[in-house]
Each structure stands twice: as C-alpha cells, then as structure tokens.
mmCIF file with all atom_site columns, C-alpha atoms in Angstrom:
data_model
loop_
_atom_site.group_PDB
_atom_site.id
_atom_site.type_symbol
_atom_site.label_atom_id
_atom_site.label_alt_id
_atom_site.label_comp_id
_atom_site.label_asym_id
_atom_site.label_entity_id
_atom_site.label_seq_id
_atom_site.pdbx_PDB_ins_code
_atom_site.Cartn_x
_atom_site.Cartn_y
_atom_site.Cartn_z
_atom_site.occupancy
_atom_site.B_iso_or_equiv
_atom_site.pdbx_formal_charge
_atom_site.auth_seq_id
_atom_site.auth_comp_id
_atom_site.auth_asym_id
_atom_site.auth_atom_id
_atom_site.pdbx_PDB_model_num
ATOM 1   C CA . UNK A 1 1   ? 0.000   0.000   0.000   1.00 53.00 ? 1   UNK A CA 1
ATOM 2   C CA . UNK A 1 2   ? 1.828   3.259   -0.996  1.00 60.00 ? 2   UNK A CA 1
ATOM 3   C CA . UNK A 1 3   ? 0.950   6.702   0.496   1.00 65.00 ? 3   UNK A CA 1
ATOM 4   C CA . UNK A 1 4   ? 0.040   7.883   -2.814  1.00 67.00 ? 4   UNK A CA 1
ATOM 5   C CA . UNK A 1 5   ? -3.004  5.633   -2.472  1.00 80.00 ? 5   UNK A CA 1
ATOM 6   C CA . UNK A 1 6   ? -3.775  6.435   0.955   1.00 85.00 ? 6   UNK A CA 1
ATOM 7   C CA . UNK A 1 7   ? -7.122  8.374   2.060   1.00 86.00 ? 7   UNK A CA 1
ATOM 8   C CA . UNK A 1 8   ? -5.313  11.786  3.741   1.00 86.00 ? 8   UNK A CA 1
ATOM 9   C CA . UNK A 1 9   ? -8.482  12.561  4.808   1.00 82.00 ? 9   UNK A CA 1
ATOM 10  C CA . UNK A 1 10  ? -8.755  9.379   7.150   1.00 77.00 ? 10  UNK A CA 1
ATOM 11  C CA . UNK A 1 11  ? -5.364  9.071   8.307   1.00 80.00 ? 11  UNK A CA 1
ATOM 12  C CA . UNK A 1 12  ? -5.436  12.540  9.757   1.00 82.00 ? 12  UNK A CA 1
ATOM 13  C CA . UNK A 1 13  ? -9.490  12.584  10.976  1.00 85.00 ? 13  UNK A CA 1
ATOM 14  C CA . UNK A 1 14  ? -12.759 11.909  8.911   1.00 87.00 ? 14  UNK A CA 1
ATOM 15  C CA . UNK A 1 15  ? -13.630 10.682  5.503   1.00 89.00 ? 15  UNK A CA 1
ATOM 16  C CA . UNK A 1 16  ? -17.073 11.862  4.483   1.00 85.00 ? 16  UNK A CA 1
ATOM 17  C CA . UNK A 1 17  ? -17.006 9.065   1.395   1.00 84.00 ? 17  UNK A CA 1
ATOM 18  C CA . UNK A 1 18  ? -16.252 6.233   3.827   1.00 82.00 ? 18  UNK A CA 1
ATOM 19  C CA . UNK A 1 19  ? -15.603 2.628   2.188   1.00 82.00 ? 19  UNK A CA 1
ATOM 20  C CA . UNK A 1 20  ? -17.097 4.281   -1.109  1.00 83.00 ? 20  UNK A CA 1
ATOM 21  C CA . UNK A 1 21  ? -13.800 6.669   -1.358  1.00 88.00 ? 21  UNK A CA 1
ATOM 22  C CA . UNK A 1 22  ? -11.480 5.535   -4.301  1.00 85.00 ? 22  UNK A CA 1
ATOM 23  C CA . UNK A 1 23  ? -8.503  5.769   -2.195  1.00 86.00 ? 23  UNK A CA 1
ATOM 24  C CA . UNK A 1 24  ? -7.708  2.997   0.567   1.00 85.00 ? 24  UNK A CA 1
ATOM 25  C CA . UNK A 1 25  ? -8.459  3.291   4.113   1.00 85.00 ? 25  UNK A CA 1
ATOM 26  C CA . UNK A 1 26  ? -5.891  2.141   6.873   1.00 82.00 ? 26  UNK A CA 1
ATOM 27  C CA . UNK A 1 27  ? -7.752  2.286   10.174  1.00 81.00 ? 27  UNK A CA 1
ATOM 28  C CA . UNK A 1 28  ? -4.900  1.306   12.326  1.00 84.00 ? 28  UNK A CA 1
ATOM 29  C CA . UNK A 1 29  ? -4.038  3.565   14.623  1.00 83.00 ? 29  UNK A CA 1
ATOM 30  C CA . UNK A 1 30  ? -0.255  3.823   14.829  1.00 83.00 ? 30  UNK A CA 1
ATOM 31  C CA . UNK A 1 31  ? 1.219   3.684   18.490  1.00 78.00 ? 31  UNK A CA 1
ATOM 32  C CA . UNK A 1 32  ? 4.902   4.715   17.800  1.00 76.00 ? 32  UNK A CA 1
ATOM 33  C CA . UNK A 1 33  ? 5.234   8.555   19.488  1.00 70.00 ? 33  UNK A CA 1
ATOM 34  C CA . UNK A 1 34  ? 8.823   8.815   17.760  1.00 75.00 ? 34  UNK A CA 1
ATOM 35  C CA . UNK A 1 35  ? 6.905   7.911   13.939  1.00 79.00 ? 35  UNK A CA 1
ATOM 36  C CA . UNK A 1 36  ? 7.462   10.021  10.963  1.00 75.00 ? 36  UNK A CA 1
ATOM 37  C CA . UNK A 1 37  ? 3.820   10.570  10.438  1.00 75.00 ? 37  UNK A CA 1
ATOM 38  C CA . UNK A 1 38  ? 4.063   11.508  6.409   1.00 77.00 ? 38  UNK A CA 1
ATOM 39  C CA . UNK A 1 39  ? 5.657   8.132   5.790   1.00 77.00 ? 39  UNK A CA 1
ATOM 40  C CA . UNK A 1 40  ? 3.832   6.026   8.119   1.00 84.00 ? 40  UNK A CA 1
ATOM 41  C CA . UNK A 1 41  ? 0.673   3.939   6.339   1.00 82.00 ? 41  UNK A CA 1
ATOM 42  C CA . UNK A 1 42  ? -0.938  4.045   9.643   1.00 85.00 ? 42  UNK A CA 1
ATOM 43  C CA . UNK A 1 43  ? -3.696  6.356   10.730  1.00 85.00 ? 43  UNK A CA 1
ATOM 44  C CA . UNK A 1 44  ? -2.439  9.905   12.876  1.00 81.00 ? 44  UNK A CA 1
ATOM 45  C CA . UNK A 1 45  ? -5.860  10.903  14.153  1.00 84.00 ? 45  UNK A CA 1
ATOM 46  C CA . UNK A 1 46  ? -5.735  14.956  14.793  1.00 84.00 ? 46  UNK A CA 1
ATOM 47  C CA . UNK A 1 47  ? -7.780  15.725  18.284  1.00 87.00 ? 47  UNK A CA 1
ATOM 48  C CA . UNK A 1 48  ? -10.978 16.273  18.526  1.00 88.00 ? 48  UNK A CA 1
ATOM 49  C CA . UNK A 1 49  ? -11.899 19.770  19.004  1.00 84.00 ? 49  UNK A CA 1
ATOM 50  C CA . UNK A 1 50  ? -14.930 19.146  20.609  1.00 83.00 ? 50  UNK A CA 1
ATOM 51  C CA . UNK A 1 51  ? -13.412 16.949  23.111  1.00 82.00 ? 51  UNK A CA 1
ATOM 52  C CA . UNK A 1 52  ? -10.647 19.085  23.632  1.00 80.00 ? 52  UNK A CA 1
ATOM 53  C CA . UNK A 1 53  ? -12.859 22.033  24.298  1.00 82.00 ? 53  UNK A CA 1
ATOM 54  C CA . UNK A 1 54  ? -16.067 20.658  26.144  1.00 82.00 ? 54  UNK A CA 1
ATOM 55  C CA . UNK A 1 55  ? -14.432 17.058  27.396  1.00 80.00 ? 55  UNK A CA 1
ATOM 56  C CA . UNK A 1 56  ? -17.516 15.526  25.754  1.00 84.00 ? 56  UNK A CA 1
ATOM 57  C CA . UNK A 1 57  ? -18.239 14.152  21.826  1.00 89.00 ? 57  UNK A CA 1
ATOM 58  C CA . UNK A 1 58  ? -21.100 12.734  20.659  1.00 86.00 ? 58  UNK A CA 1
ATOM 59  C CA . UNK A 1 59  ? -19.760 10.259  18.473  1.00 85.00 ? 59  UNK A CA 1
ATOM 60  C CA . UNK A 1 60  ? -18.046 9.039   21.366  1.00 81.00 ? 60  UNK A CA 1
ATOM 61  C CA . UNK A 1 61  ? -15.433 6.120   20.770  1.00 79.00 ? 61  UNK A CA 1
ATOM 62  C CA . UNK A 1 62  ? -16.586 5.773   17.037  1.00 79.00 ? 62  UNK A CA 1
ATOM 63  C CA . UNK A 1 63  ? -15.131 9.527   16.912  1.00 88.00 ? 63  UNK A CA 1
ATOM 64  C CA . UNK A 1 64  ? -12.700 9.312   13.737  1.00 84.00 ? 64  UNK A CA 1
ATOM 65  C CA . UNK A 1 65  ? -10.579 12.275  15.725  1.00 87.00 ? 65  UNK A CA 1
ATOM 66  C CA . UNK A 1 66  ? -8.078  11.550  18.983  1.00 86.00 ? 66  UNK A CA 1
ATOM 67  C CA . UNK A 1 67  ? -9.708  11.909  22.100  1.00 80.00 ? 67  UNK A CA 1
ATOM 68  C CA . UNK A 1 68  ? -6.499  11.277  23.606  1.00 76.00 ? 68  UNK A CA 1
ATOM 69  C CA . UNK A 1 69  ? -5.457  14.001  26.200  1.00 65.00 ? 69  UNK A CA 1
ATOM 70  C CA . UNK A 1 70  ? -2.131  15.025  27.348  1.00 53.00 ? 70  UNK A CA 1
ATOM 71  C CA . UNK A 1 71  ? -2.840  13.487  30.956  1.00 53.00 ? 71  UNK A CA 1
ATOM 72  C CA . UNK A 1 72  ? -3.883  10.280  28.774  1.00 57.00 ? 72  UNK A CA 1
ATOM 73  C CA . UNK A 1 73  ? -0.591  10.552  27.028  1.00 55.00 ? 73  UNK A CA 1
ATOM 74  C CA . UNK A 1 74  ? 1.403   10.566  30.343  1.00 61.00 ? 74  UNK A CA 1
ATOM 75  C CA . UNK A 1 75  ? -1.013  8.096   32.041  1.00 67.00 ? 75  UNK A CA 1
ATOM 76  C CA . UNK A 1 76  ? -0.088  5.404   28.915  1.00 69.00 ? 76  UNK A CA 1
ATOM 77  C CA . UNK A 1 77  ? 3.938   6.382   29.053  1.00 73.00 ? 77  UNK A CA 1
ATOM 78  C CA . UNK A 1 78  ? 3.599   5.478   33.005  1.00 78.00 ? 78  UNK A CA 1
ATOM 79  C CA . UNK A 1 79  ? 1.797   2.089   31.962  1.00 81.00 ? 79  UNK A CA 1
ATOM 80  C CA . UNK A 1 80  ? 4.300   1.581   29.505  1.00 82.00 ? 80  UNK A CA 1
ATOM 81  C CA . UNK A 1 81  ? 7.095   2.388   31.501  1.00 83.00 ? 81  UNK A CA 1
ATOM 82  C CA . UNK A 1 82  ? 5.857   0.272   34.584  1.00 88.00 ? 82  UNK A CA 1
ATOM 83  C CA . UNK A 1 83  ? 5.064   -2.545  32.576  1.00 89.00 ? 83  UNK A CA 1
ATOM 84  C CA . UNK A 1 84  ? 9.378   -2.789  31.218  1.00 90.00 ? 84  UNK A CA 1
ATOM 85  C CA . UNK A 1 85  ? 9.748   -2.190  34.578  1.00 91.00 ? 85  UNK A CA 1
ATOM 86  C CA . UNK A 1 86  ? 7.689   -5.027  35.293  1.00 93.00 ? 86  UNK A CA 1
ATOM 87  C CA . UNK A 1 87  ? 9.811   -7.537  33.013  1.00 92.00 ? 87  UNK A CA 1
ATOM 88  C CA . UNK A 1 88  ? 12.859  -5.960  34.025  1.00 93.00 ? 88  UNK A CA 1
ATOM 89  C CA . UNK A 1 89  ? 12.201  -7.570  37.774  1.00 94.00 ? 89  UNK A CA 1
ATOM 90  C CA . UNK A 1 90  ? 10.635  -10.696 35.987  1.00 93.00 ? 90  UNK A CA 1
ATOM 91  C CA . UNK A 1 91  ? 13.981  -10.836 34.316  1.00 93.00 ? 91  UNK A CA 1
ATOM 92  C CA . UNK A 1 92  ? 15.826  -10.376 37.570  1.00 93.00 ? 92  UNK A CA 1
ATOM 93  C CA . UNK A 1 93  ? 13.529  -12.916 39.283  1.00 94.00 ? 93  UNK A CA 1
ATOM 94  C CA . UNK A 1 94  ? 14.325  -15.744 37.158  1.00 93.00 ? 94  UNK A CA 1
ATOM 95  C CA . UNK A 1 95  ? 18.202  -14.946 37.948  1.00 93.00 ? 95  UNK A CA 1
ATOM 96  C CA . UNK A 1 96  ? 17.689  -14.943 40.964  1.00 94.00 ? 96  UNK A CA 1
ATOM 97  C CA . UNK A 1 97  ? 15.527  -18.679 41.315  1.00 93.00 ? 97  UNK A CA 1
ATOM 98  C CA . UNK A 1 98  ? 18.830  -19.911 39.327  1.00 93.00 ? 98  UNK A CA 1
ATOM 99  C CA . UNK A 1 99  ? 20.981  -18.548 41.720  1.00 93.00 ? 99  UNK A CA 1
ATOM 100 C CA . UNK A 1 100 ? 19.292  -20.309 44.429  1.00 94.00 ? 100 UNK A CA 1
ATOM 101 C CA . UNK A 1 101 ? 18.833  -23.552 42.781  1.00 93.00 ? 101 UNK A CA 1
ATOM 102 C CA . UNK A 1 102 ? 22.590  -23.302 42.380  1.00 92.00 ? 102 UNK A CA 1
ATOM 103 C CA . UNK A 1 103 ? 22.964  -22.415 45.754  1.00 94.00 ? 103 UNK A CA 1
ATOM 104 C CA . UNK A 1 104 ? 20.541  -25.300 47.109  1.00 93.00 ? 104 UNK A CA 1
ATOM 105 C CA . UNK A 1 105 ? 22.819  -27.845 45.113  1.00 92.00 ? 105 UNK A CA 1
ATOM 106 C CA . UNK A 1 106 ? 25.762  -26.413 46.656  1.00 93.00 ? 106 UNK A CA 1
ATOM 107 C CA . UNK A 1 107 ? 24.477  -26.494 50.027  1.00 94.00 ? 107 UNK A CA 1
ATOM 108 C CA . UNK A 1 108 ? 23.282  -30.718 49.668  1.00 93.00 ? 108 UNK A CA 1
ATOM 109 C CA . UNK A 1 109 ? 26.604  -31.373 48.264  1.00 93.00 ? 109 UNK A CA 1
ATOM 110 C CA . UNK A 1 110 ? 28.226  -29.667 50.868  1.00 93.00 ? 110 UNK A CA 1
ATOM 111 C CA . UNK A 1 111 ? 25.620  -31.579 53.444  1.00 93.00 ? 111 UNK A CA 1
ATOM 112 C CA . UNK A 1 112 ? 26.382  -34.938 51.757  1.00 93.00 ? 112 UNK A CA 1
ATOM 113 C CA . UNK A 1 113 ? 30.014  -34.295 51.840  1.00 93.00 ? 113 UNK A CA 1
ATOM 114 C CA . UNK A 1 114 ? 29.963  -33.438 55.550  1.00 94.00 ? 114 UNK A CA 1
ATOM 115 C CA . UNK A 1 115 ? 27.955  -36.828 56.505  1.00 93.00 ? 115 UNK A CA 1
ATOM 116 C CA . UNK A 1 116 ? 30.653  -38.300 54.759  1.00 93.00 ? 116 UNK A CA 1
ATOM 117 C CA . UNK A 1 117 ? 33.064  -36.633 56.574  1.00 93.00 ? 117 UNK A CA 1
ATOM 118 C CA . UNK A 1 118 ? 31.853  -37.560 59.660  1.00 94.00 ? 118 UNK A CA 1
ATOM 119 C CA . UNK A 1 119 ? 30.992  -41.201 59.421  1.00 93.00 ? 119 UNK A CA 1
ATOM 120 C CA . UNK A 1 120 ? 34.970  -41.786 58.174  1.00 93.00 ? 120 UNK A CA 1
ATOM 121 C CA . UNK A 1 121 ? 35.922  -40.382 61.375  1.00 93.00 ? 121 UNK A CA 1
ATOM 122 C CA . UNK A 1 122 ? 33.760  -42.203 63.436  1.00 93.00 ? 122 UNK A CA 1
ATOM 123 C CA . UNK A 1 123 ? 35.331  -45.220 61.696  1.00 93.00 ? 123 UNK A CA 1
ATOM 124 C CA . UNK A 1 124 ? 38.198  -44.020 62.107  1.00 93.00 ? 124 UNK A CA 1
ATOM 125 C CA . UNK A 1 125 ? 37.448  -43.168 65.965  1.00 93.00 ? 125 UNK A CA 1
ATOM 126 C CA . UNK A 1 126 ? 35.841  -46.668 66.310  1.00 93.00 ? 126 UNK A CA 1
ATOM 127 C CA . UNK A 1 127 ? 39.232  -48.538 64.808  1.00 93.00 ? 127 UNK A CA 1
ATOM 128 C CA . UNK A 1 128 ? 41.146  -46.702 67.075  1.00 93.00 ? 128 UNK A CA 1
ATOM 129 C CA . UNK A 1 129 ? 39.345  -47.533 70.299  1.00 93.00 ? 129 UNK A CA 1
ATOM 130 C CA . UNK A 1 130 ? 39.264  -51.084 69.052  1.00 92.00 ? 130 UNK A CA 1
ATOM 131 C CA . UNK A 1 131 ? 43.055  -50.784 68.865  1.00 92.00 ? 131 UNK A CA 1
ATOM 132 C CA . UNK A 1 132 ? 43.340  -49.541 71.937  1.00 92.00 ? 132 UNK A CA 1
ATOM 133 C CA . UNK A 1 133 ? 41.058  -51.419 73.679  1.00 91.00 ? 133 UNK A CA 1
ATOM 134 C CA . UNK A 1 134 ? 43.227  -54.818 72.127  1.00 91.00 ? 134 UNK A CA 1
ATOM 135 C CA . UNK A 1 135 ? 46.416  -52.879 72.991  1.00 91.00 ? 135 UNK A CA 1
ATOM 136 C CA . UNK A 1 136 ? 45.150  -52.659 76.791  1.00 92.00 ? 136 UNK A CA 1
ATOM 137 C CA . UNK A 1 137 ? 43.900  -56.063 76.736  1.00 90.00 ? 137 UNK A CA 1
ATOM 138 C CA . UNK A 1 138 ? 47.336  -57.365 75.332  1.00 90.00 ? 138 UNK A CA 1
ATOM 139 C CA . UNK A 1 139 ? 49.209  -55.308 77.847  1.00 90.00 ? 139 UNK A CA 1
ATOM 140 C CA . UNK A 1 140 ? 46.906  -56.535 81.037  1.00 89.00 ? 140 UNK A CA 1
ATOM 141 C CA . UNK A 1 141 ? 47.803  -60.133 80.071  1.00 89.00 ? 141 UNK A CA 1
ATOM 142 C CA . UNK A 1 142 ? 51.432  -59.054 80.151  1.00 89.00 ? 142 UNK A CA 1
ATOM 143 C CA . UNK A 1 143 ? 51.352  -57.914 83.294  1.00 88.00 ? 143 UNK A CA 1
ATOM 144 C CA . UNK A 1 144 ? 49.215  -61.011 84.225  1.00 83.00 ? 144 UNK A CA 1
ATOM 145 C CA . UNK A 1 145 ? 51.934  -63.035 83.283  1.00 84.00 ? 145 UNK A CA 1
ATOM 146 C CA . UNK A 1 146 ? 54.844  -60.816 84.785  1.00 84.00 ? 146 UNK A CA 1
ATOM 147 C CA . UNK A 1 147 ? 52.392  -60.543 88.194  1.00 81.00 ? 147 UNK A CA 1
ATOM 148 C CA . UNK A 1 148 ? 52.605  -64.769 88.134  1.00 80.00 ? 148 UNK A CA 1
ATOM 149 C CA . UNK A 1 149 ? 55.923  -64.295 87.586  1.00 79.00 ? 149 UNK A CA 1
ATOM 150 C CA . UNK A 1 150 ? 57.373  -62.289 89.927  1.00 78.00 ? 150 UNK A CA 1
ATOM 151 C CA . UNK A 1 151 ? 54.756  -63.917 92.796  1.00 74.00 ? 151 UNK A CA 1
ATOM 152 C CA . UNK A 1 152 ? 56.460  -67.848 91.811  1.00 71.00 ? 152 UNK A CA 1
ATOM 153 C CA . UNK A 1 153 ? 60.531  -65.671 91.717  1.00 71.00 ? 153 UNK A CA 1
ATOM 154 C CA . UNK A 1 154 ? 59.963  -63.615 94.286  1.00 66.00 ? 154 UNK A CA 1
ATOM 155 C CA . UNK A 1 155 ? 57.080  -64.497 96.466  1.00 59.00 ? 155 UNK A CA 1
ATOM 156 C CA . UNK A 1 156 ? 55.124  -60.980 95.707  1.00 54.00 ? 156 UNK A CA 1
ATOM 157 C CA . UNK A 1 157 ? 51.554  -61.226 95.471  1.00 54.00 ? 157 UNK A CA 1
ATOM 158 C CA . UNK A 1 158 ? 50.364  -57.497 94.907  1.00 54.00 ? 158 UNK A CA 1
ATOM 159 C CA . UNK A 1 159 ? 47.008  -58.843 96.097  1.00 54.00 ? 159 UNK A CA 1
ATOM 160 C CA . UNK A 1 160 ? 47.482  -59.350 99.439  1.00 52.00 ? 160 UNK A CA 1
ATOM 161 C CA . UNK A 1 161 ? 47.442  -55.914 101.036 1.00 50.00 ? 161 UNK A CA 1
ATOM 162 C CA . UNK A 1 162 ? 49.378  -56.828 104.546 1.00 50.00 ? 162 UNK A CA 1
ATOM 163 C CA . UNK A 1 163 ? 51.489  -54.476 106.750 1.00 51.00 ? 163 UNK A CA 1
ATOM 164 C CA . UNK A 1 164 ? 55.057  -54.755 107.374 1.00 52.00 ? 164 UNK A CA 1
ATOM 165 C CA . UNK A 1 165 ? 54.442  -55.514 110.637 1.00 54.00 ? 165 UNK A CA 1
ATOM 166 C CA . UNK A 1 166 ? 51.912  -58.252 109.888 1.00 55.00 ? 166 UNK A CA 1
ATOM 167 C CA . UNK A 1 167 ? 54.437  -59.802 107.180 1.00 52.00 ? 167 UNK A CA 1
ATOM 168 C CA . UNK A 1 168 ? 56.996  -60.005 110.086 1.00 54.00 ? 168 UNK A CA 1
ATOM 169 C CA . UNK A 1 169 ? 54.716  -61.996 112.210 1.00 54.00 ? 169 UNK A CA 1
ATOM 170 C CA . UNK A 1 170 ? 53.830  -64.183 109.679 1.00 53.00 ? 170 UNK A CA 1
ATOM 171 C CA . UNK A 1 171 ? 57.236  -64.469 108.072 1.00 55.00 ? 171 UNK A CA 1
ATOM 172 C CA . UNK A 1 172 ? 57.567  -67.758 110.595 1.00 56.00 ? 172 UNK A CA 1
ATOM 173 C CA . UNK A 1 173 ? 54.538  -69.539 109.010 1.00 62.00 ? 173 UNK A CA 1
ATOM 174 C CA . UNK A 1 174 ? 55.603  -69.143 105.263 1.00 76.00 ? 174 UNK A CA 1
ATOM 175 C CA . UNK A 1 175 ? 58.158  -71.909 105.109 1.00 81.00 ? 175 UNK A CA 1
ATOM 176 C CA . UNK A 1 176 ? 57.460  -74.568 102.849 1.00 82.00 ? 176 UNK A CA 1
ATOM 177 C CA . UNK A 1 177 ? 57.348  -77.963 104.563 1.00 82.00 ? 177 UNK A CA 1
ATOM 178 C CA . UNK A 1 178 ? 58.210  -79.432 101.993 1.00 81.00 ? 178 UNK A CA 1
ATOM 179 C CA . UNK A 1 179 ? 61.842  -77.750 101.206 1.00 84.00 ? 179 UNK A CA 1
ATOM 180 C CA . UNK A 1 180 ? 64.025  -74.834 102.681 1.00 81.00 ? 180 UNK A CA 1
ATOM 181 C CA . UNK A 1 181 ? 62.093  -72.227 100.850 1.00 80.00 ? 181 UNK A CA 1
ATOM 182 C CA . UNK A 1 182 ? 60.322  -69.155 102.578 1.00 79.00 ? 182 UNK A CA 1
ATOM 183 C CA . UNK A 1 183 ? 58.060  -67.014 100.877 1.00 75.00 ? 183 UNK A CA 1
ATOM 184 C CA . UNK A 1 184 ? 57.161  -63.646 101.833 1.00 73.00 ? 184 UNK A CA 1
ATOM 185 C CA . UNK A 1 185 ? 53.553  -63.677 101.244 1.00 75.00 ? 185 UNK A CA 1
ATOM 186 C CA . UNK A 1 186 ? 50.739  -66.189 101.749 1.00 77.00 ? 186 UNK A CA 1
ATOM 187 C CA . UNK A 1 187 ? 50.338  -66.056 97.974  1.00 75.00 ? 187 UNK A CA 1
ATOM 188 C CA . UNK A 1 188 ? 54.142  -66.230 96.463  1.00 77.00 ? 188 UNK A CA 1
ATOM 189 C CA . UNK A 1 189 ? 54.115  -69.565 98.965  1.00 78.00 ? 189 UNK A CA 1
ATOM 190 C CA . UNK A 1 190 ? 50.717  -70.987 97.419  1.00 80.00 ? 190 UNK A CA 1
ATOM 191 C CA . UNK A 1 191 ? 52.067  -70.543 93.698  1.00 80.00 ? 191 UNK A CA 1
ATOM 192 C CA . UNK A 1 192 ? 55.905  -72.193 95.099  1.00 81.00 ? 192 UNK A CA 1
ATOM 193 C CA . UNK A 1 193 ? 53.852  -75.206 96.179  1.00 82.00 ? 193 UNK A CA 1
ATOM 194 C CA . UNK A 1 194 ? 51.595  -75.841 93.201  1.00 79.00 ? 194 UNK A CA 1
ATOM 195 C CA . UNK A 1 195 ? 54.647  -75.321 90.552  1.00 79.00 ? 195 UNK A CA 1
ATOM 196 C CA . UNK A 1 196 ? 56.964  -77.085 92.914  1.00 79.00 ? 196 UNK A CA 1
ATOM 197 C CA . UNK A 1 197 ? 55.797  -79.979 94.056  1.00 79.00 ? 197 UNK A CA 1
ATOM 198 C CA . UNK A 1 198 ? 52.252  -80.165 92.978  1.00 70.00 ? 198 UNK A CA 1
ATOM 199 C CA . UNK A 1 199 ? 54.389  -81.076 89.544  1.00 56.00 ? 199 UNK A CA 1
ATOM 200 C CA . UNK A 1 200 ? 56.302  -84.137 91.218  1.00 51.00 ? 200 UNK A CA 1
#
C-alpha cells in the first residue's frame, strides 16, 4: 500500500465518502510517538476539538478524531514504563531462582560431603578404640603373666594388702614344709607349692 493511495483525509481525521472513497483506508491507529507521520501507512488521528474544548463528543469512541489528552498521554507512558519495569524484575527474578537452585545444590553437596566426613571419622574413631582397647587387653595379660611371675621368683603377690608388721609376724609360718624355701607372702608360697611340688 503506498501513500500515494492512501485516504489523507482518514489518516489525519474523517472521511465523508467512507468505504465508497477511491482511495484505501488504513484504520490502524499507529502507536509509535517517535513515527514520521508523512511516511507512516498508519492512521495519525488529529484531536478532537470538541473533546478538547467541552471534554464531551457525541460520536463518542466511534469519533474518527483523537480523544487522547495530554494526561492520557502521560497516564499510557507510566503504563508503559511500569510494565518494562515489570519484566525488568521478571527478568531479575528468574536470575535470581537460578541462583538459588545453584545455591541449594551447593548447600546438599556440601551436606552430603559433611555426613561423609563424619561417618569416616567415626570409623576411624571406632578402629582406634578397638586398637586400643586390644592394645590394653594385650598389655593386662602381660602384666598377668609378669604378676605370676614375679609372685612364683619372688614371692610378691600385689594382692594381698598386709602391713610390714603383719608380714613379720607371719614371716615364721611361710616356710614350705616341703623344702628350705620361705616365701614372703601367703600367695608367692601358694604358687611355690603348686609349681613345685604339685608337679612331682
């Protein structure tokens, strides 16, 4: 459609021929406020004077004139304005979900991660106490066997809890009657007699 064949009449306001006029009618109303109005197809409705004036038409919204006021004007450029605003923060909203989902998969990894953490040191803990606790067990039979020992060598029994006194007084009564030996504790003598001669 070239503007040679377009209606001047209804791009800027009224046609009185209507759809009988020879040239063609465009009754889109452009929206651009920047548009170069003499080579635009679409229509540039002038205001209506009787709108403008008495804030009233009679033709009402089939009016072929604007009845756009300035206050309209500003009112649309705020809607327009708010509504980029509007999928500006959209925009920014849908960052920001991705952010977080990021975040929530860093934070269970991390989670995960820590549970592993900590059940290798409990095993770790746990071997440790078992080792220790077969370390201790190992080194009470030791001493077991170095007690036994020193009670058959020496006649030390670290069980009998007797006073020096008392061990003198008793010294008399723990000679074997069997040989020359003396023990110094009603224990040591015990273990002499049952390796001694409990054997023969």
């Amino acid at each position: 459609m070239t503007q040679e064949n377009l209606c001047k009449f209804n791009k800027f306001g009224f046609c009185k021929f209507g759809n009988y006029c020879f040239r063609n009618h465009e009754n889109r109303i452009c929206e651009n406020g920047e548009c170069q109005v003499h080579g635009c197809p679409f229509r540039h409705p002038r205001k209506c004077r009787f709108f403008m004036e008495f804030s009233y038409c009679k033709f009402g919204s089939y009016c072929k004139f604007s009845h756009q006021t300035l206050q309209t004007l500003e009112t649309s450029k705020e809607i327009d304005d708010l509504k980029e605003e509007i999928n500006q923060l959209k925009d920014k909203i849908k960052e920001k979900e991705k952010d977080i989902q990021t975040k929530e998969t860093q934070i269970k990894s991390i989670e995960e991660n820590f549970e592993k953490e900590i059940k290798r040191i409990e095993q770790e803990e746990l071997e440790k106490f078992e080792n220790v606790r077969n370390e201790w067990h190992v080194t009470q039979m030791l001493f077991d066997s170095f007690k036994e020992d020193m009670t058959y060598r020496y006649g030390y029994d670290s069980n009998e809890e007797t006073s020096e006194d008392e061990n003198a007084e008793e010294s008399e009564k723990l000679k074997c009657n069997l040989c020359s030996f003396e023990g110094k504790t009603p224990g040591g003598l015990k273990t002499h007699i049952r390796r001694k001669h409990r054997e023969k």
